[in-house]
Amino acid sequence: MKARQRNARGEGGQLREDILMAAITLIEKAGSCEGVSLRAVAKQAGIAAPSVYPHFADRDALLLAVLQKLFDELVELRTKAEEAAGSGAWERLRAGVFATVRFGLERPGHYKMLYEGRVISGLSDPKAATFGRAIQIRVVALIKDILAATPGREAEDAERLSLLLWAATHGVISLQINKPTLRWPKATTLVEELMRALIRPGAAAS
Amino acid sequence: MKARQRNARGEGGQLREDILMAAITLIEKAGSCEGVSLRAVAKQAGIAAPSVYPHFADRDALLLAVLQKLFDELVELRTKAEEAAGSGAWERLRAGVFATVRFGLERPGHYKMLYEGRVISGLSDPKAATFGRAIQIRVVALIKDILAATPGREAEDAERLSLLLWAATHGVISLQINKPTLRWPKATTLVEELMRALIRPGAAAS
DNA sequence: CCTGTAAACTTAACGGATGTAAGCTAACAT
DNA sequence: ATGTTAGCTTACATCCGTTAAGTTTACAGG
C-alpha cells in the first residue's frame, strides 16, 4: 500500500478524492463509520496519517465530507431510477423507493451512516440535516400526483404520507440490515406491500 | 465516585448488578454502546477497571449481559402495557406497540443498542438473536386474533403482517431518533396510522 | 478478643491504537 | 538555483483492554 505515486504540482487535490474513496471503502467494510480510524483511512489510501490534514481539518470534517458524498450518490441513484421508470407517478415513486432499498441492502454500512448515524459533531449537524432533503421533496410531489388521481383521496396530507412511507421503508431496510440472522422475505416485496397499504389501499394484495 | 463500600463476604455478586447499571447509564448517555469503555463503566460504578473481570470475562461479555437485561426490560414493559390494556386484541396490540415507541423515544441509546447494534462478537450473535423473539411471537398471536375477527381477512398471513408492522414501527422510532432535527408528528399517532393501514384498513382515518 | 484466611478490591504496568502537531525531504515549475 | 507544494517521519499525549501482583477488609475458629 505504500507504493503511492507523488502527485504532480497542481494536482494535490487528487489526493482528496482518494482519501474520500478510502474512507468510503473502509466504512462499508467496518459496517459503520465508528471505529474507522484516520490512520486506517490513510493506510488504505496509501499515505501517512498526517497527510490527511492538508485536505481535511480533522476527522469529523472527513466524515462529514463522506456523508455528503454518500448522500449525493444515493440521490443520484434514486434520480436515475425514477427517470428510467417512465412517466407514471406510481411507477416513479416505486422505482425511487426500490433504488433506496437496493442501496441499503447492498451497502449496509453506508446506509447506516446516512440514516442511523449519530450527530458527528455539534456544529456539523445542522448542515448534515439538509443532505437528504432533496429526496423527500420529490417524494411528496409524487405522492401528491398519485393522490390527486385517486378518487376520494384528493385532500389527504401528502407530506404526512411521505413520512409514513419513509419510516416504513427505512424500517424494512434497517431491520434487515441489523437483524440479518432472521429469515426475511424479499425486501422490495415487503416495501411494495407497505406502499400499497399506505398510498394505494385498494390494491393491497397486488 | 471513589467512596464505594466494600461488599460483605458472600455478596460480591452485588457488584455485578452495579456494574450492569453503570454500563446501562453510560450507554444511554453516550447514545450507543460503541465508545463506552470498560474503564468508564468502572469509574461510573465507583470501582477500579480490573474489578470488572471477576464478574465478566471481558468487555463483550459485559455488553452481552447489558443487551440481555435491556431486552428483558423492554419485554416486561410491553407485557405490562398489554395487560393494562384490557382484553381486546387490537387494544393489547396497540398498547404493546406504543410501549415500545415510548421506550425508544425516552431511551434512544438503549433502543439503538437493541435494534441498531451490530454483532458484538462472532460467538455472541446467535445467542443475542433470540433475545427479542418473545415479543414477535405474541404480536403474531394478537394479529391472528384480529384477522380472525375481520371479515374477509381470515386467511391472511399474520406472520408477514407482523414483520410489516414491526418494520413500520421501527422505522418511525429509528428515524425520529436519528433525525432529531426534523419536526416530527407525534410518534404514537404515526404508528397508529400505520397499524390501521396494515391491519385495519377499513379505519384508516380513525 | 485475637488471628488466619479467603474474598473483594486496588495499584502498577504492558502493549497497542488513536488524533494531532512540528518539522523534514523530495520533486517539480520557474 | 530557488521557492513552493506534496507527502513523509517522528513525536506527543491520551486512551484502550487486559494481566499480574499486592492490599484491605470481613468473617470463622480458636
CSV table of C-alpha atoms (C1' of nucleotides) in Angstrom, one decimal:
chain,number,residue,atom,x,y,z
A,1,MET,CA,0.0,0.0,0.0
A,2,LYS,CA,3.0,2.3,0.3
A,3,ALA,CA,3.7,2.5,-3.5
A,4,ARG,CA,1.7,5.6,-4.0
A,5,GLN,CA,3.0,8.0,-6.6
A,6,ARG,CA,3.5,11.5,-5.6
A,7,ASN,CA,1.0,13.8,-7.3
A,8,ALA,CA,2.1,16.4,-9.8
A,9,ARG,CA,2.4,20.1,-8.9
A,10,GLY,CA,-1.1,21.4,-9.3
A,11,GLU,CA,-3.0,18.1,-8.6
A,12,GLY,CA,-2.7,17.8,-4.8
A,13,GLY,CA,-6.4,17.9,-4.9
A,14,GLN,CA,-6.5,14.4,-6.4
A,15,LEU,CA,-5.5,13.0,-3.1
A,16,ARG,CA,-8.6,14.4,-1.5
A,17,GLU,CA,-10.7,12.2,-3.7
A,18,ASP,CA,-8.5,9.2,-2.9
A,19,ILE,CA,-8.9,9.8,0.8
A,20,LEU,CA,-12.6,10.1,0.5
A,21,MET,CA,-12.8,6.8,-1.5
A,22,ALA,CA,-10.6,5.1,1.0
A,23,ALA,CA,-12.8,6.2,3.8
A,24,ILE,CA,-15.9,5.1,2.0
A,25,THR,CA,-14.3,1.7,1.4
A,26,LEU,CA,-13.4,1.2,5.0
A,27,ILE,CA,-16.7,2.4,6.3
A,28,GLU,CA,-18.5,-0.2,4.3
A,29,LYS,CA,-16.1,-2.9,5.4
A,30,ALA,CA,-16.5,-1.9,9.0
A,31,GLY,CA,-20.2,-1.7,8.8
A,32,SER,CA,-20.4,1.9,10.1
A,33,CYS,CA,-18.2,5.0,10.5
A,34,GLU,CA,-17.4,4.4,14.1
A,35,GLY,CA,-14.2,2.6,14.6
A,36,VAL,CA,-12.9,3.7,11.2
A,37,SER,CA,-9.7,5.5,12.3
A,38,LEU,CA,-8.0,8.2,10.5
A,39,ARG,CA,-4.8,6.1,10.4
A,40,ALA,CA,-6.7,3.2,8.8
A,41,VAL,CA,-8.1,5.5,6.1
A,42,ALA,CA,-4.6,6.9,5.4
A,43,LYS,CA,-3.2,3.4,5.1
A,44,GLN,CA,-5.9,2.4,2.8
A,45,ALA,CA,-5.2,5.4,0.7
A,46,GLY,CA,-1.5,4.6,0.7
A,47,ILE,CA,-0.4,7.7,2.6
A,48,ALA,CA,0.8,8.6,6.0
A,49,ALA,CA,-1.8,9.6,8.6
A,50,PRO,CA,-0.9,13.3,8.9
A,51,SER,CA,-1.1,13.7,5.1
A,52,VAL,CA,-4.9,13.8,5.6
A,53,TYR,CA,-4.7,17.1,7.4
A,54,PRO,CA,-3.9,19.4,4.4
A,55,HIS,CA,-7.2,18.1,2.9
A,56,PHE,CA,-9.5,17.8,5.9
A,57,ALA,CA,-9.4,19.9,9.1
A,58,ASP,CA,-9.9,16.9,11.3
A,59,ARG,CA,-11.5,13.5,11.4
A,60,ASP,CA,-15.0,15.0,11.8
A,61,ALA,CA,-14.6,17.1,8.6
A,62,LEU,CA,-13.5,14.0,6.7
A,63,LEU,CA,-16.6,12.1,7.9
A,64,LEU,CA,-18.8,15.0,7.1
A,65,ALA,CA,-17.4,15.0,3.5
A,66,VAL,CA,-18.1,11.3,3.3
A,67,LEU,CA,-21.6,11.8,4.4
A,68,GLN,CA,-22.2,14.5,1.8
A,69,LYS,CA,-20.7,12.3,-0.9
A,70,LEU,CA,-22.8,9.3,0.0
A,71,PHE,CA,-26.0,11.3,0.1
A,72,ASP,CA,-25.2,12.7,-3.3
A,73,GLU,CA,-24.6,9.2,-4.5
A,74,LEU,CA,-28.0,8.0,-3.2
A,75,VAL,CA,-29.8,11.0,-4.6
A,76,GLU,CA,-28.3,10.4,-8.0
A,77,LEU,CA,-29.1,6.6,-7.9
A,78,ARG,CA,-32.7,7.5,-7.0
A,79,THR,CA,-33.0,10.1,-9.7
A,80,LYS,CA,-31.8,7.8,-12.4
A,81,ALA,CA,-34.1,5.0,-11.2
A,82,GLU,CA,-37.0,7.4,-11.3
A,83,GLU,CA,-36.2,8.6,-14.7
A,84,ALA,CA,-35.8,5.1,-16.0
A,85,ALA,CA,-39.2,4.2,-14.7
A,86,GLY,CA,-41.2,6.2,-17.2
A,87,SER,CA,-43.7,8.9,-16.5
A,88,GLY,CA,-46.3,7.4,-14.2
A,89,ALA,CA,-46.1,8.8,-10.7
A,90,TRP,CA,-46.7,5.5,-9.1
A,91,GLU,CA,-44.0,3.8,-11.1
A,92,ARG,CA,-41.6,6.6,-10.5
A,93,LEU,CA,-42.2,6.6,-6.8
A,94,ARG,CA,-41.8,2.8,-6.6
A,95,ALA,CA,-38.6,2.9,-8.6
A,96,GLY,CA,-37.1,5.5,-6.3
A,97,VAL,CA,-38.0,3.6,-3.2
A,98,PHE,CA,-36.7,0.4,-4.6
A,99,ALA,CA,-33.4,2.1,-5.5
A,100,THR,CA,-33.0,3.1,-1.9
A,101,VAL,CA,-33.8,-0.4,-0.7
A,102,ARG,CA,-31.2,-1.8,-3.0
A,103,PHE,CA,-28.7,0.7,-1.9
A,104,GLY,CA,-29.3,-0.2,1.7
A,105,LEU,CA,-29.1,-3.9,1.3
A,106,GLU,CA,-26.0,-3.8,-1.0
A,107,ARG,CA,-24.2,-1.3,1.1
A,108,PRO,CA,-25.5,-1.6,4.7
A,109,GLY,CA,-22.5,0.3,6.2
A,110,HIS,CA,-23.2,3.3,4.0
A,111,TYR,CA,-26.9,3.2,4.6
A,112,LYS,CA,-26.3,3.1,8.4
A,113,MET,CA,-24.1,6.0,8.2
A,114,LEU,CA,-26.7,8.0,6.3
A,115,TYR,CA,-29.7,7.1,8.3
A,116,GLU,CA,-28.6,5.6,11.6
A,117,GLY,CA,-25.5,7.8,12.3
A,118,ARG,CA,-25.5,10.0,15.3
A,119,VAL,CA,-24.5,13.6,15.2
A,120,ILE,CA,-20.9,13.6,14.2
A,121,SER,CA,-20.0,16.9,16.0
A,122,GLY,CA,-22.1,19.7,17.3
A,123,LEU,CA,-21.5,22.1,14.5
A,124,SER,CA,-21.7,19.8,11.6
A,125,ASP,CA,-25.2,18.5,12.5
A,126,PRO,CA,-27.3,21.4,11.1
A,127,LYS,CA,-25.5,21.1,7.8
A,128,ALA,CA,-25.9,17.3,7.7
A,129,ALA,CA,-29.6,17.6,8.4
A,130,THR,CA,-30.3,19.1,5.0
A,131,PHE,CA,-28.5,16.4,3.0
A,132,GLY,CA,-31.3,14.0,2.3
A,133,ARG,CA,-33.9,16.7,1.8
A,134,ALA,CA,-34.0,16.6,-2.0
A,135,ILE,CA,-35.4,13.1,-1.9
A,136,GLN,CA,-38.2,13.9,0.5
A,137,ILE,CA,-39.3,16.8,-1.6
A,138,ARG,CA,-39.7,14.8,-4.7
A,139,VAL,CA,-41.4,12.0,-2.9
A,140,VAL,CA,-44.0,14.5,-1.6
A,141,ALA,CA,-44.6,15.8,-5.1
A,142,LEU,CA,-45.1,12.2,-6.5
A,143,ILE,CA,-47.5,11.3,-3.7
A,144,LYS,CA,-49.5,14.5,-4.4
A,145,ASP,CA,-49.8,13.4,-8.0
A,146,ILE,CA,-50.9,10.0,-7.0
A,147,LEU,CA,-53.5,11.2,-4.5
A,148,ALA,CA,-54.8,13.7,-7.0
A,149,ALA,CA,-55.5,10.9,-9.4
A,150,THR,CA,-57.1,8.7,-6.7
A,151,PRO,CA,-60.9,9.4,-6.3
A,152,GLY,CA,-61.7,10.3,-2.7
A,153,ARG,CA,-58.2,10.9,-1.5
A,154,GLU,CA,-57.5,14.3,-3.2
A,155,ALA,CA,-57.5,16.1,0.1
A,156,GLU,CA,-55.1,13.8,2.0
A,157,ASP,CA,-51.9,15.1,3.5
A,158,ALA,CA,-49.1,14.1,1.1
A,159,GLU,CA,-46.4,15.4,3.5
A,160,ARG,CA,-47.6,13.1,6.2
A,161,LEU,CA,-48.0,10.1,3.9
A,162,SER,CA,-44.4,10.6,2.8
A,163,LEU,CA,-43.2,10.5,6.3
A,164,LEU,CA,-45.1,7.3,6.9
A,165,LEU,CA,-43.7,5.8,3.7
A,166,TRP,CA,-40.2,6.9,4.6
A,167,ALA,CA,-40.5,5.4,8.0
A,168,ALA,CA,-41.9,2.1,6.8
A,169,THR,CA,-39.3,1.8,4.1
A,170,HIS,CA,-36.5,2.7,6.4
A,171,GLY,CA,-37.8,0.2,8.9
A,172,VAL,CA,-37.7,-2.7,6.4
A,173,ILE,CA,-34.1,-1.8,5.4
A,174,SER,CA,-32.9,-1.2,8.9
A,175,LEU,CA,-34.2,-4.3,10.4
A,176,GLN,CA,-33.0,-6.4,7.5
A,177,ILE,CA,-29.5,-4.9,8.0
A,178,ASN,CA,-29.4,-5.1,11.8
A,179,LYS,CA,-31.1,-8.5,12.3
A,180,PRO,CA,-29.5,-10.5,9.5
A,181,THR,CA,-30.0,-13.8,11.3
A,182,LEU,CA,-33.7,-13.7,10.8
A,183,ARG,CA,-35.1,-15.0,7.6
A,184,TRP,CA,-36.6,-12.1,5.8
A,185,PRO,CA,-39.0,-12.1,2.8
A,186,LYS,CA,-37.8,-10.1,-0.2
A,187,ALA,CA,-37.4,-6.5,0.9
A,188,THR,CA,-38.8,-4.9,-2.3
A,189,THR,CA,-41.9,-7.0,-2.0
A,190,LEU,CA,-42.4,-6.0,1.6
A,191,VAL,CA,-41.9,-2.4,0.8
A,192,GLU,CA,-44.3,-2.6,-2.1
A,193,GLU,CA,-46.9,-4.0,0.2
A,194,LEU,CA,-46.4,-1.1,2.6
A,195,MET,CA,-46.6,1.4,-0.3
A,196,ARG,CA,-49.9,-0.1,-1.4
A,197,ALA,CA,-51.3,-0.2,2.1
A,198,LEU,CA,-50.4,3.4,2.6
A,199,ILE,CA,-50.9,5.1,-0.8
A,200,ARG,CA,-53.0,2.7,-2.9
A,201,PRO,CA,-55.1,0.8,-0.4
A,202,GLY,CA,-57.4,-0.5,-3.0
A,203,ALA,CA,-54.7,-2.8,-4.4
A,204,ALA,CA,-53.3,-4.2,-1.2
A,205,ALA,CA,-52.8,-7.8,-2.4
A,206,SER,CA,-51.3,-6.9,-5.8
B,1,MET,CA,-17.2,8.3,42.9
B,2,LYS,CA,-14.5,6.6,44.9
B,3,ALA,CA,-16.4,6.3,48.1
B,4,ARG,CA,-17.7,2.8,47.4
B,5,GLN,CA,-18.3,0.5,50.3
B,6,ARG,CA,-16.6,-2.9,50.2
B,7,ASN,CA,-19.2,-5.7,50.0
B,8,ALA,CA,-19.6,-8.3,52.7
B,9,ARG,CA,-18.1,-11.7,52.5
B,10,GLY,CA,-20.6,-13.6,50.4
B,11,GLU,CA,-22.1,-10.7,48.5
B,12,GLY,CA,-19.5,-9.9,45.9
B,13,GLY,CA,-22.3,-10.6,43.4
B,14,GLN,CA,-23.9,-7.4,44.3
B,15,LEU,CA,-21.2,-5.6,42.4
B,16,ARG,CA,-22.3,-7.4,39.2
B,17,GLU,CA,-25.6,-5.6,39.3
B,18,ASP,CA,-23.9,-2.3,40.0
B,19,ILE,CA,-21.6,-2.7,37.0
B,20,LEU,CA,-24.5,-3.5,34.7
B,21,MET,CA,-26.4,-0.5,35.9
B,22,ALA,CA,-23.3,1.7,35.4
B,23,ALA,CA,-22.9,0.4,31.9
B,24,ILE,CA,-26.6,1.0,31.1
B,25,THR,CA,-26.4,4.5,32.4
B,26,LEU,CA,-23.3,5.3,30.3
B,27,ILE,CA,-24.7,3.7,27.1
B,28,GLU,CA,-27.8,5.9,27.3
B,29,LYS,CA,-25.6,8.9,27.9
B,30,ALA,CA,-23.3,8.0,25.0
B,31,GLY,CA,-26.2,7.2,22.7
B,32,SER,CA,-24.9,3.8,21.8
B,33,CYS,CA,-22.7,1.1,23.2
B,34,GLU,CA,-19.7,2.0,21.0
B,35,GLY,CA,-17.3,4.2,22.7
B,36,VAL,CA,-18.4,3.1,26.1
B,37,SER,CA,-15.2,1.9,27.6
B,38,LEU,CA,-14.7,-0.6,30.3
B,39,ARG,CA,-12.8,1.9,32.3
B,40,ALA,CA,-15.6,4.5,32.1
B,41,VAL,CA,-18.0,1.9,33.3
B,42,ALA,CA,-15.8,1.0,36.2
B,43,LYS,CA,-15.4,4.7,37.1
B,44,GLN,CA,-19.2,5.2,37.0
B,45,ALA,CA,-19.6,2.2,39.3
B,46,GLY,CA,-17.1,3.6,41.7
B,47,ILE,CA,-14.5,0.8,41.3
B,48,ALA,CA,-11.2,0.3,39.5
B,49,ALA,CA,-11.3,-1.1,36.0
B,50,PRO,CA,-9.9,-4.6,36.7
B,51,SER,CA,-12.6,-5.2,39.3
B,52,VAL,CA,-14.9,-5.8,36.4
B,53,TYR,CA,-13.2,-9.0,35.4
B,54,PRO,CA,-14.2,-11.2,38.3
B,55,HIS,CA,-17.8,-10.6,37.1
B,56,PHE,CA,-17.5,-10.5,33.4
B,57,ALA,CA,-15.0,-12.4,31.2
B,58,ASP,CA,-14.3,-9.4,29.0
B,59,ARG,CA,-15.9,-6.3,27.6
B,60,ASP,CA,-18.0,-8.3,25.1
B,61,ALA,CA,-19.5,-10.4,27.9
B,62,LEU,CA,-20.5,-7.3,29.8
B,63,LEU,CA,-22.1,-5.8,26.7
B,64,LEU,CA,-23.9,-9.0,26.0
B,65,ALA,CA,-25.3,-9.1,29.6
B,66,VAL,CA,-26.5,-5.5,29.1
B,67,LEU,CA,-28.2,-6.4,25.9
B,68,GLN,CA,-29.9,-9.3,27.6
B,69,LYS,CA,-31.1,-7.1,30.5
B,70,LEU,CA,-32.4,-4.3,28.2
B,71,PHE,CA,-34.3,-6.8,26.2
B,72,ASP,CA,-35.8,-8.3,29.3
B,73,GLU,CA,-36.8,-4.8,30.4
B,74,LEU,CA,-38.5,-4.0,27.2
B,75,VAL,CA,-40.3,-7.3,27.1
B,76,GLU,CA,-41.6,-6.6,30.6
B,77,LEU,CA,-42.6,-3.1,29.8
B,78,ARG,CA,-44.5,-4.4,26.8
B,79,THR,CA,-46.1,-7.2,28.8
B,80,LYS,CA,-47.4,-4.8,31.5
B,81,ALA,CA,-48.7,-2.4,28.9
B,82,GLU,CA,-50.6,-5.2,27.2
B,83,GLU,CA,-52.1,-6.4,30.4
B,84,ALA,CA,-53.2,-3.0,31.4
B,85,ALA,CA,-54.9,-2.5,28.0
B,86,GLY,CA,-57.7,-5.0,28.7
B,87,SER,CA,-58.7,-8.0,26.7
B,88,GLY,CA,-59.3,-6.7,23.2
B,89,ALA,CA,-56.7,-8.0,20.8
B,90,TRP,CA,-56.5,-4.6,19.0
B,91,GLU,CA,-56.1,-2.7,22.2
B,92,ARG,CA,-53.5,-5.0,23.5
B,93,LEU,CA,-51.5,-4.9,20.3
B,94,ARG,CA,-51.7,-1.1,20.2
B,95,ALA,CA,-50.7,-0.8,23.8
B,96,GLY,CA,-47.7,-3.1,23.3
B,97,VAL,CA,-46.5,-1.2,20.2
B,98,PHE,CA,-47.0,2.1,22.0
B,99,ALA,CA,-44.9,0.9,24.9
B,100,THR,CA,-42.1,0.1,22.5
B,101,VAL,CA,-42.4,3.5,20.9
B,102,ARG,CA,-42.2,5.2,24.3
B,103,PHE,CA,-39.2,3.1,25.3
B,104,GLY,CA,-37.4,4.1,22.1
B,105,LEU,CA,-38.1,7.8,22.4
B,106,GLU,CA,-37.3,8.0,26.1
B,107,ARG,CA,-34.2,5.9,25.9
B,108,PRO,CA,-32.8,6.2,22.3
B,109,GLY,CA,-29.4,4.9,23.3
B,110,HIS,CA,-30.9,1.7,24.6
B,111,TYR,CA,-33.2,1.3,21.7
B,112,LYS,CA,-30.4,1.7,19.3
B,113,MET,CA,-28.4,-0.9,21.1
B,114,LEU,CA,-31.3,-3.3,20.9
B,115,TYR,CA,-32.3,-2.8,17.3
B,116,GLU,CA,-29.4,-1.0,15.5
B,117,GLY,CA,-26.5,-2.6,17.2
B,118,ARG,CA,-24.1,-4.7,15.1
B,119,VAL,CA,-22.9,-8.1,16.1
B,120,ILE,CA,-20.9,-7.6,19.2
B,121,SER,CA,-18.6,-10.6,18.7
B,122,GLY,CA,-18.8,-13.6,16.4
B,123,LEU,CA,-19.9,-16.1,19.1
B,124,SER,CA,-22.4,-13.9,20.9
B,125,ASP,CA,-24.5,-13.2,17.9
B,126,PRO,CA,-26.6,-16.4,17.7
B,127,LYS,CA,-27.5,-16.0,21.4
B,128,ALA,CA,-28.4,-12.4,21.0
B,129,ALA,CA,-30.6,-13.1,18.0
B,130,THR,CA,-33.1,-14.9,20.2
B,131,PHE,CA,-33.5,-12.0,22.7
B,132,GLY,CA,-36.4,-10.2,21.1
B,133,ARG,CA,-38.2,-13.2,20.0
B,134,ALA,CA,-40.8,-13.3,22.7
B,135,ILE,CA,-42.3,-10.1,21.6
B,136,GLN,CA,-42.7,-11.1,18.0
B,137,ILE,CA,-44.4,-14.3,18.9
B,138,ARG,CA,-47.1,-12.6,21.0
B,139,VAL,CA,-47.6,-10.0,18.2
B,140,VAL,CA,-48.3,-12.7,15.7
B,141,ALA,CA,-50.8,-14.2,18.0
B,142,LEU,CA,-52.6,-10.9,18.5
B,143,ILE,CA,-52.7,-10.2,14.8
B,144,LYS,CA,-54.1,-13.6,14.2
B,145,ASP,CA,-56.9,-12.9,16.6
B,146,ILE,CA,-57.6,-9.6,14.9
B,147,LEU,CA,-57.6,-11.1,11.4
B,148,ALA,CA,-59.9,-13.9,12.5
B,149,ALA,CA,-62.4,-11.3,13.7
B,150,THR,CA,-62.2,-9.3,10.5
B,151,PRO,CA,-64.5,-10.5,7.8
B,152,GLY,CA,-62.6,-11.2,4.6
B,153,ARG,CA,-59.1,-11.3,6.1
B,154,GLU,CA,-59.3,-14.6,7.9
B,155,ALA,CA,-56.8,-16.2,5.6
B,156,GLU,CA,-54.1,-13.5,5.6
B,157,ASP,CA,-50.6,-14.2,6.7
B,158,ALA,CA,-50.3,-12.9,10.3
B,159,GLU,CA,-46.5,-13.6,10.4
B,160,ARG,CA,-45.9,-11.5,7.4
B,161,LEU,CA,-48.2,-8.7,8.7
B,162,SER,CA,-46.2,-8.7,11.9
B,163,LEU,CA,-43.0,-8.2,10.0
B,164,LEU,CA,-44.5,-5.3,8.2
B,165,LEU,CA,-45.8,-3.8,11.4
B,166,TRP,CA,-42.5,-4.3,13.1
B,167,ALA,CA,-40.6,-2.7,10.3
B,168,ALA,CA,-43.0,0.3,10.1
B,169,THR,CA,-42.9,0.8,13.8
B,170,HIS,CA,-39.1,0.5,14.0
B,171,GLY,CA,-38.9,2.9,11.1
B,172,VAL,CA,-40.8,5.6,12.9
B,173,ILE,CA,-38.8,5.2,16.1
B,174,SER,CA,-35.5,5.0,14.3
B,175,LEU,CA,-35.9,8.0,12.1
B,176,GLN,CA,-37.2,10.1,15.0
B,177,ILE,CA,-34.2,9.1,17.0
B,178,ASN,CA,-31.6,9.6,14.2
B,179,LYS,CA,-33.0,12.6,12.5
B,180,PRO,CA,-34.0,14.7,15.5
B,181,THR,CA,-33.7,18.0,13.8
B,182,LEU,CA,-36.7,17.3,11.6
B,183,ARG,CA,-40.0,18.3,13.0
B,184,TRP,CA,-41.9,15.0,13.6
B,185,PRO,CA,-45.6,14.5,14.2
B,186,LYS,CA,-46.4,12.6,17.4
B,187,ALA,CA,-44.8,9.1,17.0
B,188,THR,CA,-47.7,7.2,18.5
B,189,THR,CA,-50.1,8.8,16.1
B,190,LEU,CA,-47.9,7.9,13.2
B,191,VAL,CA,-47.6,4.4,14.4
B,192,GLU,CA,-51.3,4.1,14.9
B,193,GLU,CA,-52.0,5.2,11.4
B,194,LEU,CA,-49.5,2.6,10.1
B,195,MET,CA,-51.3,-0.1,12.2
B,196,ARG,CA,-54.6,0.9,10.8
B,197,ALA,CA,-53.3,0.9,7.3
B,198,LEU,CA,-51.8,-2.5,7.7
B,199,ILE,CA,-54.2,-4.4,9.9
B,200,ARG,CA,-57.4,-2.5,10.0
B,201,PRO,CA,-57.6,-0.9,6.6
B,202,GLY,CA,-61.2,0.0,6.9
B,203,ALA,CA,-60.5,2.5,9.6
B,204,ALA,CA,-57.5,4.3,8.1
B,205,ALA,CA,-58.6,7.8,9.1
B,206,SER,CA,-59.5,6.9,12.6
C,1,DC,C1',-10.6,-10.9,71.8
C,2,DC,C1',-7.3,-12.5,68.7
C,3,DT,C1',-5.8,-14.3,64.4
C,4,DG,C1',-5.6,-16.7,59.9
C,5,DT,C1',-7.6,-16.9,55.5
C,6,DA,C1',-10.1,-16.0,51.7
C,7,DA,C1',-12.8,-12.8,49.2
C,8,DA,C1',-13.1,-8.0,47.4
C,9,DC,C1',-10.8,-4.7,45.5
C,10,DT,C1',-6.7,-1.8,44.4
C,11,DT,C1',-2.4,-0.1,42.1
C,12,DA,C1',1.0,-0.7,38.6
C,13,DA,C1',2.1,-1.9,34.3
C,14,DC,C1',2.1,-3.8,29.3
C,15,DG,C1',1.3,-3.4,24.5
C,16,DG,C1',-1.2,-1.2,21.4
C,17,DA,C1',-4.1,2.3,19.0
C,18,DT,C1',-5.7,7.0,18.5
C,19,DG,C1',-5.9,12.0,16.9
C,20,DT,C1',-3.0,15.5,16.0
C,21,DA,C1',1.4,18.9,15.9
C,22,DA,C1',6.0,20.0,14.0
C,23,DG,C1',9.4,19.7,11.2
C,24,DC,C1',11.7,17.5,7.3
C,25,DT,C1',12.6,15.8,2.5
C,26,DA,C1',11.8,15.1,-2.3
C,27,DA,C1',10.1,16.8,-6.7
C,28,DC,C1',8.7,20.0,-9.8
C,29,DA,C1',7.9,24.9,-12.1
C,30,DT,C1',10.1,28.9,-12.7
D,1,DA,C1',19.3,27.8,-8.2
D,2,DT,C1',15.2,28.6,-5.8
D,3,DG,C1',10.7,28.6,-3.8
D,4,DT,C1',6.6,26.1,-3.3
D,5,DT,C1',4.0,22.1,-2.9
D,6,DA,C1',3.2,17.0,-1.6
D,7,DG,C1',3.8,13.9,1.3
D,8,DC,C1',6.8,11.6,5.0
D,9,DT,C1',8.8,10.7,9.6
D,10,DT,C1',8.9,11.5,14.2
D,11,DA,C1',6.8,12.5,18.3
D,12,DC,C1',3.3,13.8,21.9
D,13,DA,C1',-0.3,12.8,25.0
D,14,DT,C1',-4.1,10.1,25.8
D,15,DC,C1',-6.9,6.4,25.9
D,16,DC,C1',-7.9,1.4,25.5
D,17,DG,C1',-8.5,-3.8,27.1
D,18,DT,C1',-6.2,-6.8,29.9
D,19,DT,C1',-2.9,-9.2,33.2
D,20,DA,C1',-0.2,-9.7,37.4
D,21,DA,C1',0.6,-8.8,41.8
D,22,DG,C1',-0.4,-6.6,46.0
D,23,DT,C1',-3.5,-4.6,49.7
D,24,DT,C1',-7.5,-4.1,52.6
D,25,DT,C1',-11.5,-6.0,54.7
D,26,DA,C1',-14.9,-9.2,56.7
D,27,DC,C1',-15.7,-13.2,58.9
D,28,DA,C1',-14.8,-18.2,61.1
D,29,DG,C1',-12.4,-20.8,64.5
D,30,DG,C1',-9.6,-20.6,68.5
